Amino acid sequence: MAATASARLLVLDDERPVAEAIQIIAEARGHQARFASDAAEFFELLRDWAPTHLAIDLVMPGVDGMDLLSGLAARHRTEPIIISSTTSGKAVLAAQRFARDNGLRIAGVLRRPLQAAALHEMLAQAGVGAVPAAPTGLAGPADSPSADLLDLAIKRGSLSVAYQPKFACDTGRLVGFEALARWHDPSFGQVSPAQFVPLAERHGLIAALTERVVEVVIPWFARLEDRGDLTIAVNISPRMAGDSAAVDRLAELCRRVHVDPDRVILEITEGAALRDDAQFLGQLARLRLHGFQLALDDFADGLVRLGSLAKLLFTEIKIDRSVVMAAQSSAGARATVESVLGFGRRAGLRTTGEGVEDASTMALLRELGADFAQGYHLGMPVAAEDAARLVTSAH
Ligand code: G
Ligand code: MN
């Protein structure tokens, strides 16, 4: 089924070199790309070629970016959209919000000069190579990777891991990495974690997935030369926290390869972590008793619900990228960042801002007193060898 194997990326850009670069990168990933240089051509191709993904420049002579987004919304398009833009800041954020409010799916913002790595990552995130999660009736085939396929990938060990560096806000020093699961399927291409993690959760595969990742990551970290006091963060499912045998296996693995659990940060998402029944809190406590650090991941608006127990059990809060990315343009988002950082200081928790995509966001986090930061601007998720090289060059 050739149509399933490759995504169709439609690029709207008046700068030919940019459009061509995007096309080359997409084709290198095994996908088709076509580009339009004006709105009429774009909407024509949208209708006739039925792309599965869109990349659009919002600031072009003769094209009103907002009109374009309205046009897409009016057509109820659900393809992931990558916004590429020379301008940054408020206008683009406002456009993004407008798009989301109108039911469009924004996969990310690509800044100029174009960075191939950022585009690669965004295409992977947008599930290019995979079929969009909610295909429109008009566009693309309806197939998406099945749970069986994922099960097989987990069992065969064909999932891979990317490592995203994390930095201290004050000194800019590398402080560690977050391990991120990646799935490349031969026929669907790069499947986004936004797609396969929920799939794994729905089909009872999440524990196996988490464990496979951990089995790759911990020994990798153990072998890392000069790791000093770096940390390694892994995203665990709350189910794993509840599985005492799995926790014991993780602790045993750390012992075997001589990784101090204190260097291992287990990230649990806000939604799951705010369950505050005694059983769940007991499970978190067990992880802490083993010596692991616990980070509250994707933290956005749970502060009011976060009780005093969180102060005892978590060692770090990671502020969700949606909040961090909006902090410069939205007073509400900035207030959220400030209150989380204030809470972190008072409760003795470390704080990390995620989704730092430009220098000014980094400056803001530093000014507001965040401890750590992660994001495309600072470092993309990279393969193990490249991550190891980052450690060497940080010395
Ligand atoms: O939920 P969690 O924070 O673990 O999600 C991490 C995901 O966010 C990864 O898939 C990673 O590739 C992605 N990511 C990391 N940094 C950035 C960034 O600066 N911008 C965007 N849009 N995504 C990012
Ligand atoms: Mn995380």
Tab-separated table of C-alpha atoms and ligand atoms in Angstrom:
chain	number	residue	atom	x	y	z
A	1	MET	CA	0.000	0.000	0.000
A	2	ALA	CA	2.225	2.774	-1.287
A	3	ALA	CA	-0.154	5.550	-0.293
A	4	THR	CA	0.169	4.587	3.358
A	5	ALA	CA	3.927	4.406	3.258
A	6	SER	CA	4.531	7.983	2.368
A	7	ALA	CA	3.021	11.184	3.608
A	8	ARG	CA	2.279	14.054	1.270
A	9	LEU	CA	3.572	17.362	2.483
A	10	LEU	CA	2.241	20.500	0.849
A	11	VAL	CA	4.509	23.507	1.284
A	12	LEU	CA	3.400	27.106	0.787
A	13	ASP	CA	6.385	29.395	0.591
A	14	ASP	CA	7.372	32.178	-1.756
A	15	GLU	CA	11.070	31.689	-1.102
A	16	ARG	CA	12.080	28.959	-3.437
A	17	PRO	CA	15.267	27.917	-1.586
A	18	VAL	CA	13.275	27.448	1.600
A	19	ALA	CA	10.547	25.495	-0.148
A	20	GLU	CA	13.163	23.335	-1.833
A	21	ALA	CA	15.028	22.697	1.408
A	22	ILE	CA	11.801	21.565	3.038
A	23	GLN	CA	11.092	19.371	0.054
A	24	ILE	CA	14.543	17.765	0.147
A	25	ILE	CA	14.261	17.004	3.844
A	26	ALA	CA	10.781	15.550	3.463
A	27	GLU	CA	11.878	13.437	0.521
A	28	ALA	CA	14.898	12.248	2.459
A	29	ARG	CA	12.415	10.860	4.949
A	30	GLY	CA	10.759	9.021	2.107
A	31	HIS	CA	7.795	11.303	1.629
A	32	GLN	CA	6.370	13.275	-1.214
A	33	ALA	CA	6.372	17.035	-1.117
A	34	ARG	CA	4.977	19.650	-3.453
A	35	PHE	CA	5.056	23.358	-3.140
A	36	ALA	CA	2.842	26.266	-3.989
A	37	SER	CA	4.013	29.833	-4.184
A	38	ASP	CA	0.662	31.534	-3.798
A	39	ALA	CA	-2.620	30.974	-2.013
A	40	ALA	CA	-4.610	30.038	-5.111
A	41	GLU	CA	-2.162	27.320	-6.078
A	42	PHE	CA	-2.048	26.162	-2.476
A	43	PHE	CA	-5.803	25.689	-2.176
A	44	GLU	CA	-5.893	24.034	-5.576
A	45	LEU	CA	-3.279	21.460	-4.547
A	46	LEU	CA	-5.005	21.072	-1.206
A	47	ARG	CA	-8.133	19.998	-3.054
A	48	ASP	CA	-6.616	17.964	-5.867
A	49	TRP	CA	-3.516	16.429	-4.349
A	50	ALA	CA	-4.963	15.743	-0.867
A	51	PRO	CA	-1.825	16.298	1.197
A	52	THR	CA	-1.550	14.690	4.617
A	53	HIS	CA	0.598	17.458	6.111
A	54	LEU	CA	1.021	21.184	5.505
A	55	ALA	CA	3.929	23.578	5.934
A	56	ILE	CA	3.025	27.215	5.454
A	57	ASP	CA	4.741	30.550	5.574
A	58	LEU	CA	2.361	33.047	7.152
A	59	VAL	CA	4.197	36.123	5.980
A	60	MET	CA	4.297	36.305	2.205
A	61	PRO	CA	3.761	39.145	-0.218
A	62	GLY	CA	0.174	39.097	-1.405
A	63	VAL	CA	-0.946	36.444	1.068
A	64	ASP	CA	-2.658	37.263	4.316
A	65	GLY	CA	-1.592	34.570	6.763
A	66	MET	CA	-4.723	34.920	8.851
A	67	ASP	CA	-6.944	34.637	5.780
A	68	LEU	CA	-5.072	31.511	4.906
A	69	LEU	CA	-5.683	29.976	8.321
A	70	SER	CA	-9.352	31.021	8.149
A	71	GLY	CA	-9.555	29.362	4.748
A	72	LEU	CA	-8.149	26.141	6.162
A	73	ALA	CA	-10.466	26.284	9.165
A	74	ALA	CA	-13.460	26.895	6.916
A	75	ARG	CA	-12.530	23.720	5.040
A	76	HIS	CA	-12.264	21.837	8.347
A	77	ARG	CA	-8.744	20.699	7.551
A	78	THR	CA	-7.170	18.503	10.197
A	79	GLU	CA	-3.750	17.851	8.683
A	80	PRO	CA	-0.906	18.780	11.036
A	81	ILE	CA	0.375	22.227	10.041
A	82	ILE	CA	3.953	23.391	10.387
A	83	ILE	CA	4.188	27.165	10.423
A	84	SER	CA	7.398	28.479	8.972
A	85	SER	CA	8.191	32.057	9.670
A	86	THR	CA	10.872	34.700	9.533
A	87	THR	CA	9.150	36.720	12.212
A	88	SER	CA	8.865	35.337	15.682
A	89	GLY	CA	7.061	36.370	18.781
A	90	LYS	CA	3.607	37.690	19.287
A	91	ALA	CA	2.206	37.654	15.780
A	92	VAL	CA	3.095	34.035	15.243
A	93	LEU	CA	1.845	33.045	18.675
A	94	ALA	CA	-1.415	34.879	18.044
A	95	ALA	CA	-1.745	33.112	14.710
A	96	GLN	CA	-1.071	29.772	16.384
A	97	ARG	CA	-3.702	30.408	18.980
A	98	PHE	CA	-6.171	31.533	16.351
A	99	ALA	CA	-5.492	28.351	14.408
A	100	ARG	CA	-5.960	26.102	17.422
A	101	ASP	CA	-9.103	27.908	18.521
A	102	ASN	CA	-10.476	27.257	15.064
A	103	GLY	CA	-9.839	23.561	15.177
A	104	LEU	CA	-6.614	23.442	13.180
A	105	ARG	CA	-3.684	21.305	14.288
A	106	ILE	CA	-0.416	23.196	14.588
A	107	ALA	CA	2.537	20.813	14.705
A	108	GLY	CA	5.102	23.497	15.401
A	109	VAL	CA	6.785	26.668	14.305
A	110	LEU	CA	9.833	26.489	12.118
A	111	ARG	CA	12.111	29.475	12.371
A	112	ARG	CA	14.517	30.916	9.842
A	113	PRO	CA	17.238	30.315	9.120
A	114	LEU	CA	15.879	26.905	8.423
A	115	GLN	CA	17.470	24.210	10.565
A	116	ALA	CA	17.269	20.793	9.040
A	117	ALA	CA	17.322	19.126	12.453
A	118	ALA	CA	14.361	21.186	13.659
A	119	LEU	CA	12.361	20.307	10.587
A	120	HIS	CA	13.221	16.612	10.921
A	121	GLU	CA	12.074	16.625	14.491
A	122	MET	CA	8.893	18.512	13.671
A	123	LEU	CA	8.015	16.132	10.877
A	124	ALA	CA	8.543	13.265	13.285
A	125	GLN	CA	6.397	14.994	15.889
A	126	ALA	CA	3.718	15.715	13.325
A	127	GLY	CA	3.789	12.056	12.485
A	128	VAL	CA	4.908	12.670	8.923
A	129	GLY	CA	5.460	9.205	7.682
A	130	ALA	CA	2.588	8.185	9.816
A	131	VAL	CA	-0.904	8.980	8.809
A	132	PRO	CA	-2.483	11.812	10.783
A	133	ALA	CA	-4.377	10.647	13.833
A	134	ALA	CA	-7.631	12.118	12.602
A	135	PRO	CA	-7.588	11.984	8.829
A	136	THR	CA	-10.236	13.988	7.054
A	137	GLY	CA	-12.601	12.216	4.762
A	138	LEU	CA	-10.933	14.014	1.896
A	139	ALA	CA	-7.322	13.410	2.626
A	140	GLY	CA	-5.139	10.407	2.921
A	141	PRO	CA	-5.734	6.816	3.845
A	142	ALA	CA	-7.375	6.016	7.141
A	143	ASP	CA	-4.871	3.398	8.248
A	144	SER	CA	-2.592	4.056	11.145
A	145	PRO	CA	-0.158	1.725	12.846
A	146	SER	CA	-1.923	-0.926	14.855
A	147	ALA	CA	-1.308	-2.007	18.412
A	148	ASP	CA	-0.054	-5.344	17.054
A	149	LEU	CA	2.608	-3.574	15.063
A	150	LEU	CA	3.666	-1.603	18.119
A	151	ASP	CA	3.691	-4.758	20.213
A	152	LEU	CA	5.996	-6.360	17.693
A	153	ALA	CA	8.278	-3.327	17.614
A	154	ILE	CA	8.543	-3.381	21.390
A	155	LYS	CA	9.254	-7.117	21.485
A	156	ARG	CA	11.848	-6.947	18.735
A	157	GLY	CA	13.542	-4.016	20.400
A	158	SER	CA	13.095	-1.919	17.300
A	159	LEU	CA	12.053	1.206	19.180
A	160	SER	CA	14.887	3.645	19.530
A	161	VAL	CA	15.724	6.357	21.990
A	162	ALA	CA	16.648	9.984	21.406
A	163	TYR	CA	18.342	12.031	24.088
A	164	GLN	CA	17.443	15.670	24.593
A	165	PRO	CA	19.990	17.719	26.522
A	166	LYS	CA	18.936	19.773	29.507
A	167	PHE	CA	20.818	22.857	30.650
A	168	ALA	CA	21.216	24.979	33.773
A	169	CYS	CA	19.573	28.366	33.245
A	170	ASP	CA	22.162	30.342	35.188
A	171	THR	CA	25.427	28.893	33.870
A	172	GLY	CA	24.237	27.307	30.642
A	173	ARG	CA	25.958	24.061	31.649
A	174	LEU	CA	24.732	20.703	30.463
A	175	VAL	CA	23.029	19.036	33.433
A	176	GLY	CA	21.631	15.899	31.872
A	177	PHE	CA	19.361	14.356	29.270
A	178	GLU	CA	15.761	13.337	28.850
A	179	ALA	CA	15.354	10.024	27.055
A	180	LEU	CA	12.562	10.055	24.477
A	181	ALA	CA	11.164	6.963	22.797
A	182	ARG	CA	11.160	6.963	19.006
A	183	TRP	CA	9.437	4.543	16.692
A	184	HIS	CA	10.371	4.149	13.091
A	185	ASP	CA	8.182	1.662	11.309
A	186	PRO	CA	9.282	0.435	7.876
A	187	SER	CA	5.917	1.160	6.280
A	188	PHE	CA	4.563	4.035	8.349
A	189	GLY	CA	7.875	5.809	8.766
A	190	GLN	CA	8.495	7.866	11.870
A	191	VAL	CA	5.488	7.531	14.157
A	192	SER	CA	5.069	10.375	16.624
A	193	PRO	CA	5.132	9.583	20.350
A	194	ALA	CA	1.945	11.663	20.516
A	195	GLN	CA	0.452	8.790	18.539
A	196	PHE	CA	2.143	5.661	19.849
A	197	VAL	CA	2.182	6.459	23.565
A	198	PRO	CA	-1.630	6.727	23.764
A	199	LEU	CA	-1.849	3.622	21.552
A	200	ALA	CA	0.374	1.761	23.985
A	201	GLU	CA	-1.722	2.998	26.889
A	202	ARG	CA	-4.982	1.880	25.301
A	203	HIS	CA	-3.675	-1.586	24.522
A	204	GLY	CA	-1.848	-2.408	27.714
A	205	LEU	CA	1.576	-2.080	26.102
A	206	ILE	CA	2.807	0.936	28.006
A	207	ALA	CA	4.533	-1.006	30.767
A	208	ALA	CA	6.451	-3.107	28.251
A	209	LEU	CA	7.346	0.005	26.257
A	210	THR	CA	8.589	1.863	29.326
A	211	GLU	CA	10.623	-1.109	30.412
A	212	ARG	CA	12.266	-1.519	27.004
A	213	VAL	CA	13.215	2.149	26.991
A	214	VAL	CA	14.643	1.919	30.483
A	215	GLU	CA	16.670	-1.174	29.519
A	216	VAL	CA	18.283	0.803	26.721
A	217	VAL	CA	18.701	4.080	28.546
A	218	ILE	CA	20.153	3.072	31.908
A	219	PRO	CA	23.025	0.978	30.483
A	220	TRP	CA	23.719	3.758	27.951
A	221	PHE	CA	23.944	6.243	30.769
A	222	ALA	CA	26.142	3.884	32.757
A	223	ARG	CA	28.606	3.665	29.870
A	224	LEU	CA	28.709	7.416	29.347
A	225	GLU	CA	32.210	8.619	30.012
A	226	ASP	CA	32.714	11.557	32.320
A	227	ARG	CA	29.057	11.640	33.244
A	228	GLY	CA	29.988	13.313	36.518
A	229	ASP	CA	26.835	14.581	38.149
A	230	LEU	CA	24.684	14.542	35.028
A	231	THR	CA	21.166	13.167	35.352
A	232	ILE	CA	19.147	10.949	33.068
A	233	ALA	CA	15.385	11.439	32.870
A	234	VAL	CA	12.931	8.844	31.606
A	235	ASN	CA	9.205	9.168	31.120
A	236	ILE	CA	7.446	6.437	33.005
A	237	SER	CA	3.833	5.477	32.953
A	238	PRO	CA	1.993	5.779	36.253
A	239	ARG	CA	1.238	2.085	35.785
A	240	MET	CA	4.897	1.318	36.182
A	241	ALA	CA	4.898	3.172	39.485
A	242	GLY	CA	2.179	0.785	40.594
A	243	ASP	CA	4.011	-2.336	39.505
A	244	SER	CA	6.330	-3.187	42.363
A	245	ALA	CA	8.056	-5.964	40.415
A	246	ALA	CA	8.854	-3.510	37.602
A	247	VAL	CA	10.187	-0.966	40.092
A	248	ASP	CA	12.364	-3.645	41.658
A	249	ARG	CA	13.692	-4.607	38.230
A	250	LEU	CA	14.562	-0.979	37.540
A	251	ALA	CA	16.342	-0.624	40.882
A	252	GLU	CA	18.196	-3.887	40.241
A	253	LEU	CA	19.220	-2.733	36.773
A	254	CYS	CA	20.650	0.472	38.246
A	255	ARG	CA	22.565	-1.514	40.840
A	256	ARG	CA	23.943	-3.888	38.236
A	257	VAL	CA	25.332	-1.155	36.006
A	258	HIS	CA	26.352	1.120	38.870
A	259	VAL	CA	24.000	4.001	38.244
A	260	ASP	CA	23.006	5.776	41.440
A	261	PRO	CA	19.162	6.038	41.415
A	262	ASP	CA	19.656	9.596	42.608
A	263	ARG	CA	20.941	10.383	39.079
A	264	VAL	CA	17.779	8.922	37.532
A	265	ILE	CA	14.765	11.183	37.191
A	266	LEU	CA	11.463	9.445	36.600
A	267	GLU	CA	9.019	11.778	34.869
A	268	ILE	CA	5.323	11.324	35.480
A	269	THR	CA	2.812	13.525	33.704
A	270	GLU	CA	0.719	15.990	35.609
A	271	GLY	CA	-2.573	14.334	34.732
A	272	ALA	CA	-1.507	11.052	36.236
A	273	ALA	CA	0.426	12.499	39.125
A	274	LEU	CA	-2.453	14.522	40.442
A	275	ARG	CA	-4.346	11.430	41.386
A	276	ASP	CA	-3.967	11.665	45.087
A	277	ASP	CA	-5.402	8.460	46.399
A	278	ALA	CA	-3.347	6.813	49.073
A	279	GLN	CA	-2.433	3.893	46.864
A	280	PHE	CA	-0.854	6.019	44.169
A	281	LEU	CA	0.956	8.209	46.674
A	282	GLY	CA	2.309	5.068	48.281
A	283	GLN	CA	3.657	3.955	44.925
A	284	LEU	CA	5.414	7.269	44.424
A	285	ALA	CA	6.837	7.024	47.906
A	286	ARG	CA	8.271	3.614	47.052
A	287	LEU	CA	10.092	5.088	44.066
A	288	ARG	CA	11.568	7.757	46.298
A	289	LEU	CA	12.593	5.162	48.868
A	290	HIS	CA	14.553	3.421	46.134
A	291	GLY	CA	16.350	6.731	45.710
A	292	PHE	CA	14.942	7.806	42.326
A	293	GLN	CA	14.147	11.433	41.668
A	294	LEU	CA	10.597	12.206	40.592
A	295	ALA	CA	9.617	14.948	38.181
A	296	LEU	CA	6.101	16.178	37.618
A	297	ASP	CA	6.023	16.368	33.811
A	298	ASP	CA	3.985	18.549	31.433
A	299	PHE	CA	2.915	20.734	34.314
A	300	ALA	CA	0.489	23.413	33.203
A	301	ASP	CA	-2.322	24.316	35.505
A	302	GLY	CA	-2.411	21.827	38.326
A	303	LEU	CA	-0.957	24.081	40.970
A	304	VAL	CA	-4.190	24.534	42.869
A	305	ARG	CA	-4.724	20.796	42.982
A	306	LEU	CA	-1.170	20.038	43.983
A	307	GLY	CA	-1.293	19.207	47.637
A	308	SER	CA	1.381	19.155	50.269
A	309	LEU	CA	2.220	15.560	49.413
A	310	ALA	CA	3.683	16.618	46.129
A	311	LYS	CA	6.178	18.652	48.090
A	312	LEU	CA	7.277	15.506	49.802
A	313	LEU	CA	7.296	13.193	46.846
A	314	PHE	CA	8.430	15.165	43.835
A	315	THR	CA	11.890	16.583	43.406
A	316	GLU	CA	11.235	18.594	40.258
A	317	ILE	CA	8.492	20.271	38.238
A	318	LYS	CA	8.727	20.511	34.465
A	319	ILE	CA	6.634	23.302	33.027
A	320	ASP	CA	4.742	22.226	29.931
A	321	ARG	CA	6.005	23.598	26.668
A	322	SER	CA	2.622	25.083	25.737
A	323	VAL	CA	2.898	27.392	28.747
A	324	VAL	CA	6.582	28.195	28.259
A	325	MET	CA	6.118	28.933	24.570
A	326	ALA	CA	3.276	31.354	25.299
A	327	ALA	CA	4.962	33.081	28.243
A	328	GLN	CA	6.201	36.029	26.214
A	329	SER	CA	2.960	36.852	24.512
A	330	SER	CA	0.400	35.893	27.102
A	331	ALA	CA	0.251	37.497	30.538
A	332	GLY	CA	-1.684	34.479	31.792
A	333	ALA	CA	0.969	32.026	30.657
A	334	ARG	CA	3.708	34.171	32.150
A	335	ALA	CA	1.819	34.322	35.451
A	336	THR	CA	1.572	30.525	35.408
A	337	VAL	CA	5.315	30.212	34.849
A	338	GLU	CA	5.978	32.655	37.679
A	339	SER	CA	3.678	30.924	40.113
A	340	VAL	CA	5.111	27.475	39.348
A	341	LEU	CA	8.645	28.811	39.812
A	342	GLY	CA	7.611	30.526	43.051
A	343	PHE	CA	6.024	27.322	44.274
A	344	GLY	CA	9.134	25.361	43.334
A	345	ARG	CA	11.353	27.720	45.289
A	346	ARG	CA	9.161	27.616	48.372
A	347	ALA	CA	8.730	23.862	48.279
A	348	GLY	CA	12.355	23.129	47.489
A	349	LEU	CA	11.611	21.567	44.117
A	350	ARG	CA	13.813	22.126	41.097
A	351	THR	CA	12.122	23.633	38.074
A	352	THR	CA	12.565	23.049	34.357
A	353	GLY	CA	11.076	25.017	31.491
A	354	GLU	CA	10.366	22.849	28.437
A	355	GLY	CA	9.887	23.906	24.823
A	356	VAL	CA	12.463	26.702	24.722
A	357	GLU	CA	12.490	27.498	21.034
A	358	ASP	CA	14.244	30.866	21.022
A	359	ALA	CA	16.811	32.933	22.885
A	360	SER	CA	14.277	35.348	24.333
A	361	THR	CA	12.316	32.531	25.988
A	362	MET	CA	15.565	31.309	27.502
A	363	ALA	CA	16.308	34.815	28.761
A	364	LEU	CA	12.855	35.031	30.302
A	365	LEU	CA	13.228	31.704	32.136
A	366	ARG	CA	16.584	32.828	33.445
A	367	GLU	CA	15.148	36.147	34.579
A	368	LEU	CA	12.243	34.426	36.334
A	369	GLY	CA	14.617	32.048	38.096
A	370	ALA	CA	13.982	28.638	36.529
A	371	ASP	CA	16.690	26.107	37.330
A	372	PHE	CA	16.836	24.196	34.064
A	373	ALA	CA	15.665	24.460	30.479
A	374	GLN	CA	15.103	22.173	27.504
A	375	GLY	CA	14.034	22.932	23.973
A	376	TYR	CA	14.894	23.009	20.296
A	377	HIS	CA	16.763	26.289	20.724
A	378	LEU	CA	19.105	24.700	23.255
A	379	GLY	CA	19.338	21.197	21.891
A	380	MET	CA	17.311	18.829	19.777
A	381	PRO	CA	16.712	15.245	20.858
A	382	VAL	CA	19.690	13.403	19.336
A	383	ALA	CA	20.979	9.869	18.879
A	384	ALA	CA	23.032	8.251	21.629
A	385	GLU	CA	26.411	8.865	19.936
A	386	ASP	CA	25.652	12.546	19.465
A	387	ALA	CA	24.502	12.884	23.049
A	388	ALA	CA	27.744	11.280	24.227
A	389	ARG	CA	29.675	13.738	22.097
A	390	LEU	CA	27.797	16.620	23.760
A	391	VAL	CA	29.025	15.385	27.131
A	392	THR	CA	32.611	15.234	25.924
A	393	SER	CA	32.495	18.687	24.456
A	394	ALA	CA	30.852	20.111	27.561
A	395	HIS	CA	34.032	19.384	29.510
B	1	G	O1	5.804	15.166	27.455
B	1	G	P1	7.273	15.403	27.332
B	1	G	O2	7.714	16.698	27.911
B	1	G	O3	8.113	14.264	27.823
B	1	G	O4	7.485	15.527	25.759
B	1	G	C1	8.681	15.651	25.164
B	1	G	C2	8.410	15.821	23.700
B	1	G	O5	8.529	17.195	23.327
B	1	G	C3	9.388	15.059	22.839
B	1	G	O6	8.723	14.297	21.887
B	1	G	C4	10.272	16.134	22.225
B	1	G	O7	10.737	15.772	20.961
B	1	G	C5	9.362	17.349	22.209
B	1	G	N1	10.094	18.616	22.349
B	1	G	C6	11.231	18.815	23.034
B	1	G	N2	11.642	20.117	22.957
B	1	G	C7	10.717	20.753	22.194
B	1	G	C8	10.594	22.111	21.750
B	1	G	O8	11.402	23.002	22.025
B	1	G	N3	9.496	22.380	20.991
B	1	G	C9	8.579	21.428	20.660
B	1	G	N4	7.535	21.782	19.889
B	1	G	N5	8.667	20.150	21.055
B	1	G	C10	9.716	19.805	21.824
B	2	MN	MN	9.088	14.363	29.760
